[in-house]
CSV table of N, CA, C and O in Angstrom, one decimal:
chain,number,residue,atom,x,y,z
A,15,MET,N,10.1,-5.3,-20.1
A,15,MET,CA,9.8,-6.5,-19.4
A,15,MET,C,11.0,-7.0,-18.6
A,15,MET,O,10.8,-8.1,-18.0
A,16,ALA,N,12.1,-6.5,-18.6
A,16,ALA,CA,13.3,-7.0,-17.9
A,16,ALA,C,13.0,-7.0,-16.3
A,16,ALA,O,13.5,-7.8,-15.7
A,17,LEU,N,12.0,-6.2,-15.9
A,17,LEU,CA,11.7,-6.3,-14.4
A,17,LEU,C,11.1,-7.5,-14.0
A,17,LEU,O,11.0,-7.9,-12.9
A,18,LEU,N,10.5,-8.4,-15.0
A,18,LEU,CA,9.8,-9.7,-14.7
A,18,LEU,C,10.7,-10.9,-14.8
A,18,LEU,O,10.3,-12.1,-14.5
A,19,ILE,N,11.8,-10.7,-15.3
A,19,ILE,CA,12.8,-11.8,-15.5
A,19,ILE,C,13.0,-12.7,-14.1
A,19,ILE,O,13.4,-11.9,-13.0
A,20,ASN,N,12.9,-13.8,-14.0
A,20,ASN,CA,13.1,-14.7,-12.8
A,20,ASN,C,12.1,-14.3,-11.6
A,20,ASN,O,12.6,-14.4,-10.5
A,21,LYS,N,11.0,-13.9,-11.9
A,21,LYS,CA,9.9,-13.4,-10.9
A,21,LYS,C,8.8,-14.4,-10.9
A,21,LYS,O,8.4,-14.9,-12.0
A,22,LYS,N,8.1,-14.5,-10.0
A,22,LYS,CA,6.8,-15.2,-9.7
A,22,LYS,C,5.8,-14.1,-9.8
A,22,LYS,O,5.8,-13.0,-9.2
A,23,ILE,N,4.7,-14.4,-10.8
A,23,ILE,CA,3.7,-13.4,-11.1
A,23,ILE,C,2.3,-13.7,-10.8
A,23,ILE,O,2.1,-15.0,-10.8
A,24,ALA,N,1.6,-12.9,-10.0
A,24,ALA,CA,0.1,-13.1,-9.6
A,24,ALA,C,-0.5,-12.1,-10.6
A,24,ALA,O,-0.4,-10.8,-10.5
A,25,ILE,N,-1.6,-12.5,-11.4
A,25,ILE,CA,-2.3,-11.7,-12.2
A,25,ILE,C,-3.7,-11.6,-11.8
A,25,ILE,O,-4.4,-12.5,-11.7
A,26,LEU,N,-4.4,-10.4,-11.8
A,26,LEU,CA,-5.6,-10.1,-11.5
A,26,LEU,C,-6.3,-9.4,-12.7
A,26,LEU,O,-5.8,-8.0,-12.7
A,27,GLY,N,-6.9,-9.9,-13.5
A,27,GLY,CA,-7.5,-9.2,-14.7
A,27,GLY,C,-8.9,-8.7,-14.4
A,27,GLY,O,-9.4,-9.2,-13.4
A,28,ASP,N,-9.3,-8.0,-15.2
A,28,ASP,CA,-10.6,-7.3,-15.1
A,28,ASP,C,-11.7,-7.7,-16.1
A,28,ASP,O,-11.2,-7.7,-17.3
A,29,ARG,N,-12.8,-8.0,-15.8
A,29,ARG,CA,-13.7,-8.5,-16.8
A,29,ARG,C,-14.0,-7.5,-17.9
A,29,ARG,O,-14.2,-7.7,-19.1
A,30,ASP,N,-14.0,-6.2,-17.5
A,30,ASP,CA,-14.5,-5.2,-18.3
A,30,ASP,C,-13.3,-4.5,-18.9
A,30,ASP,O,-13.3,-3.7,-19.7
A,31,GLY,N,-12.0,-4.9,-18.4
A,31,GLY,CA,-10.9,-4.3,-18.9
A,31,GLY,C,-9.9,-5.3,-19.6
A,31,GLY,O,-10.3,-5.8,-20.7
A,32,ILE,N,-8.9,-5.7,-19.2
A,32,ILE,CA,-7.9,-6.7,-19.7
A,32,ILE,C,-8.0,-8.0,-18.9
A,32,ILE,O,-7.9,-8.0,-17.7
A,33,PRO,N,-8.6,-9.0,-19.3
A,33,PRO,CA,-8.7,-10.3,-18.8
A,33,PRO,C,-7.4,-10.9,-18.4
A,33,PRO,O,-6.4,-10.8,-19.1
A,34,GLY,N,-7.5,-11.7,-17.4
A,34,GLY,CA,-6.2,-12.3,-16.8
A,34,GLY,C,-5.6,-13.2,-17.9
A,34,GLY,O,-4.2,-13.0,-17.9
A,35,PRO,N,-6.2,-14.0,-18.8
A,35,PRO,CA,-5.4,-14.7,-19.7
A,35,PRO,C,-4.7,-13.9,-20.7
A,35,PRO,O,-3.7,-14.3,-21.2
A,36,ALA,N,-5.2,-12.7,-21.1
A,36,ALA,CA,-4.5,-11.8,-21.9
A,36,ALA,C,-3.3,-11.3,-21.4
A,36,ALA,O,-2.1,-11.3,-22.0
A,37,ILE,N,-3.2,-11.0,-20.2
A,37,ILE,CA,-2.0,-10.7,-19.5
A,37,ILE,C,-1.1,-11.8,-19.2
A,37,ILE,O,0.1,-11.6,-19.3
A,38,GLU,N,-1.5,-12.9,-18.9
A,38,GLU,CA,-0.8,-14.1,-18.7
A,38,GLU,C,0.0,-14.5,-20.1
A,38,GLU,O,1.2,-14.9,-20.2
A,39,ALA,N,-0.6,-14.2,-21.2
A,39,ALA,CA,-0.1,-14.5,-22.7
A,39,ALA,C,1.0,-13.5,-22.8
A,39,ALA,O,2.2,-13.9,-23.5
A,40,CYS,N,1.0,-12.3,-22.4
A,40,CYS,CA,2.1,-11.3,-22.5
A,40,CYS,C,3.3,-11.7,-21.7
A,40,CYS,O,4.4,-11.7,-22.0
A,41,VAL,N,2.8,-12.1,-20.3
A,41,VAL,CA,3.9,-12.5,-19.4
A,41,VAL,C,4.6,-13.8,-19.9
A,41,VAL,O,5.8,-13.9,-19.5
A,42,ALA,N,4.0,-14.6,-20.5
A,42,ALA,CA,4.6,-15.7,-21.1
A,42,ALA,C,5.8,-15.6,-22.1
A,42,ALA,O,6.6,-16.5,-22.1
A,43,THR,N,5.9,-14.5,-22.6
A,43,THR,CA,7.0,-14.2,-23.5
A,43,THR,C,8.3,-13.8,-22.7
A,43,THR,O,9.3,-13.7,-23.4
A,44,VAL,N,8.2,-13.5,-21.5
A,44,VAL,CA,9.3,-13.1,-20.7
A,44,VAL,C,10.0,-14.3,-20.2
A,44,VAL,O,9.3,-15.4,-19.4
A,45,GLU,N,11.2,-14.6,-20.6
A,45,GLU,CA,12.0,-15.8,-20.1
A,45,GLU,C,12.2,-15.8,-18.5
A,45,GLU,O,12.7,-14.8,-18.1
A,46,GLY,N,11.9,-16.8,-17.9
A,46,GLY,CA,12.1,-16.9,-16.6
A,46,GLY,C,11.0,-16.6,-15.8
A,46,GLY,O,10.9,-16.8,-14.5
A,47,ALA,N,10.0,-16.0,-16.2
A,47,ALA,CA,8.9,-15.4,-15.4
A,47,ALA,C,7.9,-16.5,-15.3
A,47,ALA,O,7.7,-17.2,-16.1
A,48,GLU,N,7.3,-16.7,-14.1
A,48,GLU,CA,6.5,-17.8,-13.7
A,48,GLU,C,5.3,-17.3,-13.2
A,48,GLU,O,5.2,-16.7,-12.2
A,49,VAL,N,4.0,-17.6,-13.9
A,49,VAL,CA,2.7,-17.2,-13.5
A,49,VAL,C,2.3,-18.1,-12.4
A,49,VAL,O,2.0,-19.5,-12.6
A,50,VAL,N,2.1,-17.8,-11.1
A,50,VAL,CA,1.7,-18.8,-10.1
A,50,VAL,C,0.2,-18.6,-9.9
A,50,VAL,O,-0.4,-19.4,-9.2
A,51,PHE,N,-0.4,-17.5,-10.3
A,51,PHE,CA,-2.0,-17.3,-10.1
A,51,PHE,C,-2.5,-16.3,-11.1
A,51,PHE,O,-1.8,-15.3,-11.4
A,52,SER,N,-3.6,-16.7,-11.8
A,52,SER,CA,-4.1,-16.0,-12.9
A,52,SER,C,-5.6,-16.0,-12.8
A,52,SER,O,-6.2,-17.2,-12.7
A,53,THR,N,-6.3,-14.9,-12.7
A,53,THR,CA,-7.8,-15.0,-12.6
A,53,THR,C,-8.5,-13.7,-13.2
A,53,THR,O,-7.6,-12.6,-13.4
A,54,THR,N,-9.5,-13.6,-13.7
A,54,THR,CA,-10.4,-12.6,-14.2
A,54,THR,C,-11.5,-12.4,-13.2
A,54,THR,O,-12.3,-13.2,-12.9
A,55,GLU,N,-11.7,-11.1,-12.6
A,55,GLU,CA,-12.6,-11.0,-11.6
A,55,GLU,C,-13.5,-9.8,-12.1
A,55,GLU,O,-13.1,-9.1,-13.1
A,56,CYS,N,-14.7,-9.5,-11.7
A,56,CYS,CA,-15.6,-8.5,-11.9
A,56,CYS,C,-15.6,-7.4,-10.5
A,56,CYS,O,-16.1,-7.8,-9.7
A,57,PHE,N,-15.0,-6.2,-10.9
A,57,PHE,CA,-14.7,-5.3,-9.7
A,57,PHE,C,-16.1,-4.3,-9.9
A,57,PHE,O,-15.9,-3.5,-10.9
A,58,VAL,N,-16.9,-4.3,-9.0
A,58,VAL,CA,-18.0,-3.2,-9.0
A,58,VAL,C,-18.1,-2.7,-7.7
A,58,VAL,O,-17.7,-3.0,-6.8
């Protein structure tokens, strides 16, 4: 996760895959990473 240090992150989760809040929880463990947008969408 060293690639995410001191970066701004936009998260697009998938309703049938990995939802945005789950990805956001993982990114929250990276020091200095800032989630600026997080959503879960349905891609059909």
